[in-house]
Coordinates of N, CA and C in Angstrom, one line a residue:
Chain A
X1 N 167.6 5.9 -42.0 CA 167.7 7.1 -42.8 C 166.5 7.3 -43.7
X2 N 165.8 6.0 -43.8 CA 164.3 5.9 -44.5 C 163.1 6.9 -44.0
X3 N 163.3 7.3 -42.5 CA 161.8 7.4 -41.8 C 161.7 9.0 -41.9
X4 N 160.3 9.0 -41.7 CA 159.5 10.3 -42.2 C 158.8 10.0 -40.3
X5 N 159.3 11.3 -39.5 CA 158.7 11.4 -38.0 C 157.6 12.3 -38.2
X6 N 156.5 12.0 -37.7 CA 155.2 12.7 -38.4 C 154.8 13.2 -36.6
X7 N 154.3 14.4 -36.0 CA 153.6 14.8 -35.1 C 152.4 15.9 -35.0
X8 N 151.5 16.0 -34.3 CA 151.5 15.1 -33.3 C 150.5 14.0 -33.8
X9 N 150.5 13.0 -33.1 CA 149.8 12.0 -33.4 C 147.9 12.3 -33.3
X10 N 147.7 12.9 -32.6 CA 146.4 13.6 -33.0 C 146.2 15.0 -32.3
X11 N 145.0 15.6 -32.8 CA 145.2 17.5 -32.9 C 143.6 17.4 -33.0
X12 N 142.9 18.6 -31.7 CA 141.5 19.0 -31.9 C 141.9 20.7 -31.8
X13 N 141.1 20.8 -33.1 CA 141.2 22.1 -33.2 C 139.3 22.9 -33.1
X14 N 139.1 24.0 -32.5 CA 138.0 24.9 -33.1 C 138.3 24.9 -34.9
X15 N 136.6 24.4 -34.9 CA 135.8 25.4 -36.3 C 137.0 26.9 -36.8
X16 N 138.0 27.0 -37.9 CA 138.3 28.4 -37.8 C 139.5 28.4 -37.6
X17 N 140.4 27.6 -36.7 CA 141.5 27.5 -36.1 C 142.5 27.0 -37.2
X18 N 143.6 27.0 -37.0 CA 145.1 26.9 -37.9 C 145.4 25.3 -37.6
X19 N 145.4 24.4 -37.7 CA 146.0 23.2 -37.2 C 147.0 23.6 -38.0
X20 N 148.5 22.6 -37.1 CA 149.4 22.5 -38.1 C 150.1 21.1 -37.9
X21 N 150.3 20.9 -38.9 CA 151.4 19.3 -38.7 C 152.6 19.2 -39.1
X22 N 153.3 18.7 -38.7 CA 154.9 18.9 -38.5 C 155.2 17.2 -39.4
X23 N 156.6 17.4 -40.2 CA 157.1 16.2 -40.4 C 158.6 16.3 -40.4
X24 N 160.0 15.4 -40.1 CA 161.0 15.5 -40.3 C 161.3 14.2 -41.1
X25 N 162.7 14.4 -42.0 CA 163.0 13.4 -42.9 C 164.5 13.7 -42.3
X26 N 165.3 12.4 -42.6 CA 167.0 12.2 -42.7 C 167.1 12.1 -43.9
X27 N 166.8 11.9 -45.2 CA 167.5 11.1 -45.8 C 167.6 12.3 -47.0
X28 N 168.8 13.3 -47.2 CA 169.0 14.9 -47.6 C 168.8 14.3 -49.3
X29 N 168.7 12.9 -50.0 CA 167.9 12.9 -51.4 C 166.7 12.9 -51.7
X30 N 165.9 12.9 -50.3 CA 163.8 13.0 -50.7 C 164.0 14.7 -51.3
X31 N 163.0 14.4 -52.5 CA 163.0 15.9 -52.7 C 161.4 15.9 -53.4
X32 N 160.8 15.2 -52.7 CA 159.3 14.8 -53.5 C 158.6 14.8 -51.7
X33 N 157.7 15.7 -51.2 CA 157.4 16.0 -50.4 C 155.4 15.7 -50.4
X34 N 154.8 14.4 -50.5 CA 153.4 14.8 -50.6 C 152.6 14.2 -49.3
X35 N 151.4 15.2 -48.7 CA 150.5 15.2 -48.1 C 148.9 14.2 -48.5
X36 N 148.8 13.3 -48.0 CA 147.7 12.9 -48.5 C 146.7 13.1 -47.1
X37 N 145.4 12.9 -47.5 CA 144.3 13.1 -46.6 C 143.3 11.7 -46.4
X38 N 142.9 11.0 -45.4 CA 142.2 10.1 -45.5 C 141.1 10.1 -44.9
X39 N 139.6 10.4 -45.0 CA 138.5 10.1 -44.6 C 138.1 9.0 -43.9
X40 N 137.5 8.6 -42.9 CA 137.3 7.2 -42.0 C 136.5 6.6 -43.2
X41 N 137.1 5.1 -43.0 CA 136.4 4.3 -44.3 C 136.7 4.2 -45.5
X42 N 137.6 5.3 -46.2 CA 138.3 5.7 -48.0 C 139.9 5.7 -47.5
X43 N 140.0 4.8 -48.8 CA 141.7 5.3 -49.1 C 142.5 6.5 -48.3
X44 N 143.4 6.5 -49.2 CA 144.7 7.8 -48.6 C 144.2 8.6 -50.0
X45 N 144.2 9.8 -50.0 CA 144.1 10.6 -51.5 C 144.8 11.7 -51.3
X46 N 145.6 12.0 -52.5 CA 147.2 13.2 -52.8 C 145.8 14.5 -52.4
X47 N 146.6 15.2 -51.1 CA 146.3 16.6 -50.9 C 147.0 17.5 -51.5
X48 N 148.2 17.7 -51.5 CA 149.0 18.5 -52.2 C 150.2 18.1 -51.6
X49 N 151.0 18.7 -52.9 CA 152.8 18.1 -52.5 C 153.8 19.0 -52.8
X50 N 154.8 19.1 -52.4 CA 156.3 19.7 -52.3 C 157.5 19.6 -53.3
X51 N 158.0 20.4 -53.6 CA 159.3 19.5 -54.0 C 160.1 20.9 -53.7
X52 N 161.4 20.8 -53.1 CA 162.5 21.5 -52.4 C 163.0 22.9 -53.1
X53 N 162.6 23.1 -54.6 CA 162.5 24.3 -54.9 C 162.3 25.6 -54.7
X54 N 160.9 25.2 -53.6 CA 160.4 26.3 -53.2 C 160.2 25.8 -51.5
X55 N 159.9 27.3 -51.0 CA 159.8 27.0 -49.5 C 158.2 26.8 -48.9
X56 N 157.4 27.2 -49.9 CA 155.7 27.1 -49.5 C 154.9 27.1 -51.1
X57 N 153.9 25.7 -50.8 CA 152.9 25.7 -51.8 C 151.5 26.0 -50.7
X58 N 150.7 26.6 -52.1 CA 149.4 26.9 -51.1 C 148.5 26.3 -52.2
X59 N 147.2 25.7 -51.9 CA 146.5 25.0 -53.1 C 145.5 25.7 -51.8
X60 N 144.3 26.4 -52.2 CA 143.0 26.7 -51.4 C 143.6 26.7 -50.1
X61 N 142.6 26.2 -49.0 CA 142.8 26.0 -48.1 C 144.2 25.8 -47.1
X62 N 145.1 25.0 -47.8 CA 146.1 24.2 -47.1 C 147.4 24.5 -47.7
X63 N 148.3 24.8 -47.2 CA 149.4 25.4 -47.1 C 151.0 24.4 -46.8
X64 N 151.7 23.8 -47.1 CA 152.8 22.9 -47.4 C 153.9 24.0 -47.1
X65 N 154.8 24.3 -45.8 CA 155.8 25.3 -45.8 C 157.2 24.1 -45.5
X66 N 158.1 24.2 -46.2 CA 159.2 23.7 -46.2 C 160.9 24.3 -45.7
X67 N 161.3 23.4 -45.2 CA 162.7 24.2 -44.3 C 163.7 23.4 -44.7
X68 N 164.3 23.3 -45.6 CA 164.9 21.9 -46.4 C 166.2 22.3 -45.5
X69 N 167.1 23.4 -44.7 CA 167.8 23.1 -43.7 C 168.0 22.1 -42.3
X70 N 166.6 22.2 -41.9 CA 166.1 21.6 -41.1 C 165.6 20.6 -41.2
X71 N 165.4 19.8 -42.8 CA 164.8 18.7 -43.0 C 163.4 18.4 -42.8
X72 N 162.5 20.0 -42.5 CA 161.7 19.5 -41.9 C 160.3 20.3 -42.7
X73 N 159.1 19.5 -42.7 CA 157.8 20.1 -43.6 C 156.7 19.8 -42.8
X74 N 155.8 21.0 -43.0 CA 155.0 21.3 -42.3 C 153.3 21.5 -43.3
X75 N 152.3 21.2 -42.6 CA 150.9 21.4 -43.5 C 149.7 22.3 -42.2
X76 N 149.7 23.4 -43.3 CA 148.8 24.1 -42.2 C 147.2 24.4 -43.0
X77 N 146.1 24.3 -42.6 CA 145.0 24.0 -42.8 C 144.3 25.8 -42.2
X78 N 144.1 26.6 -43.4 CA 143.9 27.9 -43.0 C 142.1 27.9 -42.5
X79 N 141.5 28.3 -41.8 CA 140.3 28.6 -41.3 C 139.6 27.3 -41.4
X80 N 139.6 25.9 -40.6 CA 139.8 24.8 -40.4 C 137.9 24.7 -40.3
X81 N 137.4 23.4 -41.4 CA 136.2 23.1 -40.7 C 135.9 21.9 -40.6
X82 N 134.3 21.6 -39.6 CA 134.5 20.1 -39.6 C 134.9 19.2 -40.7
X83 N 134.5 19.6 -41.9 CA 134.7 18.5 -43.1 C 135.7 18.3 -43.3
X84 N 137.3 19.2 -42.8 CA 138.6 18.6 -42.9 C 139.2 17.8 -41.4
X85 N 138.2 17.1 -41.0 CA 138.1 16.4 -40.3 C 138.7 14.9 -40.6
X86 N 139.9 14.4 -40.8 CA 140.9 13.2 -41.2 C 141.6 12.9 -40.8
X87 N 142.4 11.7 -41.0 CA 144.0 11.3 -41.0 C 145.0 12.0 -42.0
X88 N 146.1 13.0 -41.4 CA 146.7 13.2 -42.7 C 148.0 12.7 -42.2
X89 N 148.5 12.5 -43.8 CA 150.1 11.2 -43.4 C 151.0 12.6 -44.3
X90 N 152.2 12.7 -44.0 CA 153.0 13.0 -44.8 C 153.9 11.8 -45.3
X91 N 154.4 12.1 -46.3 CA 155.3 11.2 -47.2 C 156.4 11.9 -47.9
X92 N 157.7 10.9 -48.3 CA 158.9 11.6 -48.9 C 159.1 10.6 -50.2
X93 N 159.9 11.3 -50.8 CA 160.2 10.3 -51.8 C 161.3 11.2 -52.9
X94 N 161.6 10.6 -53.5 CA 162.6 10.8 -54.8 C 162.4 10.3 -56.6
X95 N 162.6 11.5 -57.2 CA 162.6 11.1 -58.5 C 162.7 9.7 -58.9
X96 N 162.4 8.9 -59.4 CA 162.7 7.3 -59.9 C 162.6 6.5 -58.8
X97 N 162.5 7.2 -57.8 CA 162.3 5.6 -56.5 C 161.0 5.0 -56.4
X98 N 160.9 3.9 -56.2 CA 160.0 2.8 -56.6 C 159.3 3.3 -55.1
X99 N 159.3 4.0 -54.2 CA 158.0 3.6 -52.7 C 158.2 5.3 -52.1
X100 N 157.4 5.4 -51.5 CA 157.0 6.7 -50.4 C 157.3 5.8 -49.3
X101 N 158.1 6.8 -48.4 CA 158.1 6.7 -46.8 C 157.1 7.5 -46.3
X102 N 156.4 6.7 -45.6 CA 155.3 7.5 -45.0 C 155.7 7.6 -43.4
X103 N 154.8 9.3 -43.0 CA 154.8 9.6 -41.9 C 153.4 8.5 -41.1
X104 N 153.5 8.6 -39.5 CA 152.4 7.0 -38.8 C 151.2 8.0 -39.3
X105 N 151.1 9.2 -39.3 CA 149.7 9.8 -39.5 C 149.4 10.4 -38.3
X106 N 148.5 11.5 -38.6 CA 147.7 12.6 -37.7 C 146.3 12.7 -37.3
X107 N 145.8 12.3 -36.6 CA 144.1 12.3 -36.4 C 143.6 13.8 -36.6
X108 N 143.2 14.6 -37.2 CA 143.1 15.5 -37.0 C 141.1 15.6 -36.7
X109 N 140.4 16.2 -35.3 CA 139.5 16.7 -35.1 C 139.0 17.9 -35.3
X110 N 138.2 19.0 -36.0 CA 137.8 19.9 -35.8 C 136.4 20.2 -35.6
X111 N 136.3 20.7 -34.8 CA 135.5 20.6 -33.6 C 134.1 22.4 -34.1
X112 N 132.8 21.8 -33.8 CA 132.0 22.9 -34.6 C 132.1 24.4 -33.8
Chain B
X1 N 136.2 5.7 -65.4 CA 137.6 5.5 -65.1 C 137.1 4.8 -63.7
X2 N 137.4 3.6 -63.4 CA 137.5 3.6 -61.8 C 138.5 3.5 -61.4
X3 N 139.7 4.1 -61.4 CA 140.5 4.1 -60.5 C 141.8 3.1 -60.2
X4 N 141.6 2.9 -58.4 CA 142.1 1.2 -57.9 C 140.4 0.9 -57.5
X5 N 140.2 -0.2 -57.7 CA 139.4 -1.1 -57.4 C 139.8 -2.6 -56.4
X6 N 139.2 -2.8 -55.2 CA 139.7 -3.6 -54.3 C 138.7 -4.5 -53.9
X7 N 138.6 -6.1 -53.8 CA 137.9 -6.7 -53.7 C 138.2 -7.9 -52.9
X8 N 137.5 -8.5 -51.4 CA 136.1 -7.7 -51.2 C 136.5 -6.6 -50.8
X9 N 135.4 -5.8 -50.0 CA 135.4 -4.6 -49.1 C 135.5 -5.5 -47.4
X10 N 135.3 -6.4 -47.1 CA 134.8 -6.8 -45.9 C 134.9 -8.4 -45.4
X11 N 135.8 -9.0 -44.6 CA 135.9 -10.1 -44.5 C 136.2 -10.6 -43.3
X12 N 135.9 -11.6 -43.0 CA 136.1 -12.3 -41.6 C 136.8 -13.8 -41.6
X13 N 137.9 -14.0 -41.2 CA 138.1 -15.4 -41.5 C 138.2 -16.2 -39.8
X14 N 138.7 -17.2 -40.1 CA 139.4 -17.9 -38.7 C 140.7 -18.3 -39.0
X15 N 141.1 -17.9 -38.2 CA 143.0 -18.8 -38.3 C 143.0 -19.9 -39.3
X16 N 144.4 -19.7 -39.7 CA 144.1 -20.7 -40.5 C 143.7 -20.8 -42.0
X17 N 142.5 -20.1 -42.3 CA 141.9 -19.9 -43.3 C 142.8 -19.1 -44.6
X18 N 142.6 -19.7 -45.5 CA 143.7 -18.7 -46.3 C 142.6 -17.6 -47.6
X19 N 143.0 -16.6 -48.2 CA 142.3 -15.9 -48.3 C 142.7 -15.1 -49.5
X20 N 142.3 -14.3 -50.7 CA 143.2 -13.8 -52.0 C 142.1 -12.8 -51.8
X21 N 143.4 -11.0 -51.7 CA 143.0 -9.7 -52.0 C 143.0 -9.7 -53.2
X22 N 142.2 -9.2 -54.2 CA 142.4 -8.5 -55.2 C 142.7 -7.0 -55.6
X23 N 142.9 -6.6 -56.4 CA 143.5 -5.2 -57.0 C 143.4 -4.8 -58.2
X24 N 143.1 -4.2 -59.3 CA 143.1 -3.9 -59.8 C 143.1 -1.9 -60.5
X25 N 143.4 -2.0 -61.5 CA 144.0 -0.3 -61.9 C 143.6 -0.5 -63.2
X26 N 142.6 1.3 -63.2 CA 142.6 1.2 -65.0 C 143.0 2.3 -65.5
X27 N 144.4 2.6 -64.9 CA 145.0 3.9 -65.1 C 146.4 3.7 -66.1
X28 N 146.8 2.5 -65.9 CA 147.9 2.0 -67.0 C 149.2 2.6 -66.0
X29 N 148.8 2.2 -64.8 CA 149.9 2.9 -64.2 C 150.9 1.2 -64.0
X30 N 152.5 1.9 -64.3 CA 153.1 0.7 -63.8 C 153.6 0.1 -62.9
X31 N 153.4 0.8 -61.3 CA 153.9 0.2 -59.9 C 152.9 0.1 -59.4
X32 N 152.9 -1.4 -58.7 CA 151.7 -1.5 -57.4 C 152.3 -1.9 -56.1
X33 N 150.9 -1.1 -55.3 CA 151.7 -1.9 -54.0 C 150.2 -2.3 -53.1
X34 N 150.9 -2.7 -52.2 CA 149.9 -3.3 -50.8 C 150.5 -3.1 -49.6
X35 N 149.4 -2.3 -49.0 CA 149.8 -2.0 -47.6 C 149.0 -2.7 -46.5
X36 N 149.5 -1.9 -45.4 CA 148.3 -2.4 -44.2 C 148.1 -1.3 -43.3
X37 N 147.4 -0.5 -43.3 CA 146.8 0.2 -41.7 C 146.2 -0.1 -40.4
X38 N 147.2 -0.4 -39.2 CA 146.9 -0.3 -37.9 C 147.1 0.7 -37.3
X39 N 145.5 0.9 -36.2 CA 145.9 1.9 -35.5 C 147.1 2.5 -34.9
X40 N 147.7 3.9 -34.9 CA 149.3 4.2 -34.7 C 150.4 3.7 -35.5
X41 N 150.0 3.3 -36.6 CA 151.4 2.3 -37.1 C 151.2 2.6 -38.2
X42 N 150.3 3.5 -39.1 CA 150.2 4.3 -40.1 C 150.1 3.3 -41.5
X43 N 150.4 3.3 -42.4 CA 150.9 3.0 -43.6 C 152.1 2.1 -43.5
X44 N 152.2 0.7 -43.7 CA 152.7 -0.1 -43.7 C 153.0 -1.3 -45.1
X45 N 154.1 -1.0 -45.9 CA 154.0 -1.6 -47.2 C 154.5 -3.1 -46.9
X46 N 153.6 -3.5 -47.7 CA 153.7 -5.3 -47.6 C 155.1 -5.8 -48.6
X47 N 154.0 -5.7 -50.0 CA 155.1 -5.9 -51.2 C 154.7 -5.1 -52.4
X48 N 155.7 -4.5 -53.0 CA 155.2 -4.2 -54.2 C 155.7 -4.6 -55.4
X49 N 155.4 -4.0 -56.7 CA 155.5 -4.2 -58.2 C 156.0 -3.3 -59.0
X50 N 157.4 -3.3 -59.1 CA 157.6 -1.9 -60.2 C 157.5 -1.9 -61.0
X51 N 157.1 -3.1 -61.8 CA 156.3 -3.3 -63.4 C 155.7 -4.6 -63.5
X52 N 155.1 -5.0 -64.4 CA 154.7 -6.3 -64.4 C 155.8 -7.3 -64.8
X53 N 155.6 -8.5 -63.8 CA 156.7 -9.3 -64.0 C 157.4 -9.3 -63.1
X54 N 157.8 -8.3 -62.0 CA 158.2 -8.2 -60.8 C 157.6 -8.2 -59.7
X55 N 158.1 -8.5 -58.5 CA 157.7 -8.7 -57.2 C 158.9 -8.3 -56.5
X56 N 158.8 -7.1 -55.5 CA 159.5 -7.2 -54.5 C 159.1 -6.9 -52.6
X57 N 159.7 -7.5 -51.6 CA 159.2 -7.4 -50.8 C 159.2 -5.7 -49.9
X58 N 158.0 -5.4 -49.1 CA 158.4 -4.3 -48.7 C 158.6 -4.1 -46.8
X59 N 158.1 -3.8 -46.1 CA 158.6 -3.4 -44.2 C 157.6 -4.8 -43.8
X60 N 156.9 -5.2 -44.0 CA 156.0 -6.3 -43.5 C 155.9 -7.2 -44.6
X61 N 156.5 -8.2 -45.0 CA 156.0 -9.0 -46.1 C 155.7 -10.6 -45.5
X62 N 156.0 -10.8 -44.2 CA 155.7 -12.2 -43.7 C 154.8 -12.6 -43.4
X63 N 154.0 -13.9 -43.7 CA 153.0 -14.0 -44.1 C 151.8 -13.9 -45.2
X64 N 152.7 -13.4 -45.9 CA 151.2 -12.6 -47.4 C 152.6 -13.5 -48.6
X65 N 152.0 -13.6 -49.8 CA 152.0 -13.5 -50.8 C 151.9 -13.0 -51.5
X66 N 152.5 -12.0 -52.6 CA 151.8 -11.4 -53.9 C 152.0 -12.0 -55.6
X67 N 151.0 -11.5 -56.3 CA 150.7 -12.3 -57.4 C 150.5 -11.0 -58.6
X68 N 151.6 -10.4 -59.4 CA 151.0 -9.7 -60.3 C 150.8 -9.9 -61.8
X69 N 149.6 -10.2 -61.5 CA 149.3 -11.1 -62.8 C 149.0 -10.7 -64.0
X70 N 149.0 -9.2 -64.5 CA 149.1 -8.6 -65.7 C 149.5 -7.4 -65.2
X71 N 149.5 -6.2 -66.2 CA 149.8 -4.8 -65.9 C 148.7 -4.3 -64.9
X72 N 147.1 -4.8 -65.2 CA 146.1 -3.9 -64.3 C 145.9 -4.6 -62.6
X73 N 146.7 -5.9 -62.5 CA 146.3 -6.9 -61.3 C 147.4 -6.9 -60.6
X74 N 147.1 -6.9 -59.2 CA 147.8 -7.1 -58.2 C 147.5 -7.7 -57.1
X75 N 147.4 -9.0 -56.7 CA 147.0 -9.9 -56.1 C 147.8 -9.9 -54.2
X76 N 147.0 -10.0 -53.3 CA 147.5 -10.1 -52.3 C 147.3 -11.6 -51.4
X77 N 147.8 -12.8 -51.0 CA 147.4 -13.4 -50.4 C 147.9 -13.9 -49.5
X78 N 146.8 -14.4 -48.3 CA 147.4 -15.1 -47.0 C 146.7 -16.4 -46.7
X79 N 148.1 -17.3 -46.8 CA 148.1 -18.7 -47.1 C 147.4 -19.4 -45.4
X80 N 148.1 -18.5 -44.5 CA 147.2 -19.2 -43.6 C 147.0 -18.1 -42.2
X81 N 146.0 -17.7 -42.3 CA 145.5 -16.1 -41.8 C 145.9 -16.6 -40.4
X82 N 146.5 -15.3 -39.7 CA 146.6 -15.1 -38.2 C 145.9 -13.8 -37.4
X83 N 145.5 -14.0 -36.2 CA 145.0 -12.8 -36.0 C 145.6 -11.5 -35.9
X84 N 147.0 -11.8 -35.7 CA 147.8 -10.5 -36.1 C 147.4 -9.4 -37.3
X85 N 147.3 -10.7 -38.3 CA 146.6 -10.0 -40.0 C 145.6 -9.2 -40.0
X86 N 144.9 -9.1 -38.7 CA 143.7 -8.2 -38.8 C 144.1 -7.0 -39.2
X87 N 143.4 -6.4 -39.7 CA 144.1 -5.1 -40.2 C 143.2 -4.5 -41.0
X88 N 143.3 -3.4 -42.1 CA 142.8 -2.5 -42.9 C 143.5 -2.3 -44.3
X89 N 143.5 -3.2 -45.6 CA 144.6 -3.6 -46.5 C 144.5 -2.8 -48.2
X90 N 145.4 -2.0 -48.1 CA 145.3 -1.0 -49.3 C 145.9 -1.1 -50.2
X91 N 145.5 -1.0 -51.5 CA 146.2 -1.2 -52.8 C 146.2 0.2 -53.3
X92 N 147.2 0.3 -54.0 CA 147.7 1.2 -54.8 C 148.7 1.1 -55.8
X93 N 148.4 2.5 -56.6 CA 149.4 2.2 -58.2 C 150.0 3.6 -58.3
X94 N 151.2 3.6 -59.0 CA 151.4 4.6 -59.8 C 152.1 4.5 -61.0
X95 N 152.1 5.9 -61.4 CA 153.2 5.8 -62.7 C 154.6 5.6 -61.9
X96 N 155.7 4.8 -62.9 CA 156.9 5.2 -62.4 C 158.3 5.0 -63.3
X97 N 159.2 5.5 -63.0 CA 160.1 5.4 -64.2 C 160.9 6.7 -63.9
X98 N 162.2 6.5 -64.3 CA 163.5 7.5 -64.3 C 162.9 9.3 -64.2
X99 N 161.8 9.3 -64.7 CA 161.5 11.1 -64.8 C 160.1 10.9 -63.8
X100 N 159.9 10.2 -63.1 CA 158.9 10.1 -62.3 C 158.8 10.3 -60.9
X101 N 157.6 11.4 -60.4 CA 157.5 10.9 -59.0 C 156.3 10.2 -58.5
X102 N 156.3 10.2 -57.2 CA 155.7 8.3 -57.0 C 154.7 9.1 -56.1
X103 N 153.6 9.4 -57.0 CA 152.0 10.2 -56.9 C 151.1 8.6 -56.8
X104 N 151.2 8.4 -55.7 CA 150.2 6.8 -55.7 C 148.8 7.3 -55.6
X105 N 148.0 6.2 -55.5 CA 146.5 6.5 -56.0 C 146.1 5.1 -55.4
X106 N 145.0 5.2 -54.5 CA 144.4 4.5 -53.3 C 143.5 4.2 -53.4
X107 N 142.8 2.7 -53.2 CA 141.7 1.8 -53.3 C 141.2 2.7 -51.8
X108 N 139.9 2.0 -52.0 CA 138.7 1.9 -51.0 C 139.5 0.8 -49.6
X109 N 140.1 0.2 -50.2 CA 140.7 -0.8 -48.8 C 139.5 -2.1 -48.3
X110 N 140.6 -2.8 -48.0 CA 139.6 -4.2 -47.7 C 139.4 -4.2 -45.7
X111 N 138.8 -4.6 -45.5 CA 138.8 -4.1 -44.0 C 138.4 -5.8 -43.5
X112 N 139.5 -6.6 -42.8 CA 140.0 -8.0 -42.9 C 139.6 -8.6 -41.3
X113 N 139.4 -9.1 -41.2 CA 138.8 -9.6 -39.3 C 139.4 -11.2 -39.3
X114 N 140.5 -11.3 -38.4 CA 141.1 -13.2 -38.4 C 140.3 -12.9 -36.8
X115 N 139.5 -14.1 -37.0 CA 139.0 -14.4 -35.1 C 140.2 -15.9 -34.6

């Protein structure tokens, strides 16, 4: 009831193009939804995150839409270029809980 | 401000060999943890620290050790390296506590080679 199912496992998109990533959660008390981004070679670093209030956060670029019926969150990357070129993991979590469940991660390519 | 700080960046052992990650935070944050990244297998928590003075184990803890030796340190070690261990080893901290959410904040990572 822990796991965060993350797909797809990797995505080449055109310079321009919408990638999107998908995540589902079981466990109906995550209500802390964050995206991190990881560069080959650097840590994981907070892209932007969620929490069940609302159905979509937008910060620039990148877009977090949420279906808390369906258990399920999604990160879409609007006019995609190579520099968002990474691993992105989604993650769940709850007020006071000591760990993030993390999604295996997404290769994402974007291609010139 | 540096951050997480992880030390080394780069290491090669042989079986056998035993070996201490360091960690460190100068954020005053009070949870740490240690992971591991293999290809397809994502983010994998070893053990972490939800304050100083505690240790608990997390999805992989066999084999490693942890050591948290003040509020800013978080020690990772393997008493007798296998080549399974190879891996890519991440430290992280956050705040945490009853009104908290668990916004972690990620080292550079040690990138580990057992021959």
């Amino acid at each position: 009831q822990q796991q965060v199912k993350q797909s797809p496992q990797s995505l080449i998109v055109q310079k321009g193009g919408i990638p999107i990533i998908n995540c589902a959660y079981e466990n109906t008390a995550f209500d802390y939804f964050p995206w991190y981004q990881q560069f080959p070679g650097k840590g994981p670093a907070l892209l932007i995150a969620i929490r069940p209030d609302v159905s979509e956060k937008k910060e620039g670029r990148f877009t977090i839409s949420f279906n808390k019926s369906a258990k399920q969150f999604s990160l879409h990357i609007m006019d995609s270029q190579p520099g968002d070129s990474a691993t992105y993991f989604c993650a769940a979590s709850m007020m006071g809980f000591q760990k993030l469940v993390f999604g295996t991660g997404t290769r994402l390519l974007v291609s010139p | 401000n540096a951050g997480v700080t992880q030390t080394p960046k780069f290491q090669v052992l042989k079986t056998g060999q035993s070996m201490t990650l360091q960690c460190a935070q100068d954020m005053n944050h009070n949870s740490m943890y240690w992971y591991r990244q293999d290809p397809g297998m994502g983010l994998r928590l070893i053990y972490y620290s939800a304050s100083e003075g505690t240790t608990d184990k997390g999805e992989v803890p066999n084999g490693y050790n942890v050591s948290r030796l003040n509020k800013r340190e978080f020690s990772l070690r393997l008493e007798s390296a296998a080549p399974s261990q190879t891996s890519v080893y991440f430290c992280a901290s956050t705040v945490s506590g009853a009104g908290a959410y668990n916004e972690q904040f990620f080292g550079p990572g040690t990138r580990l080679t057992v021959l």
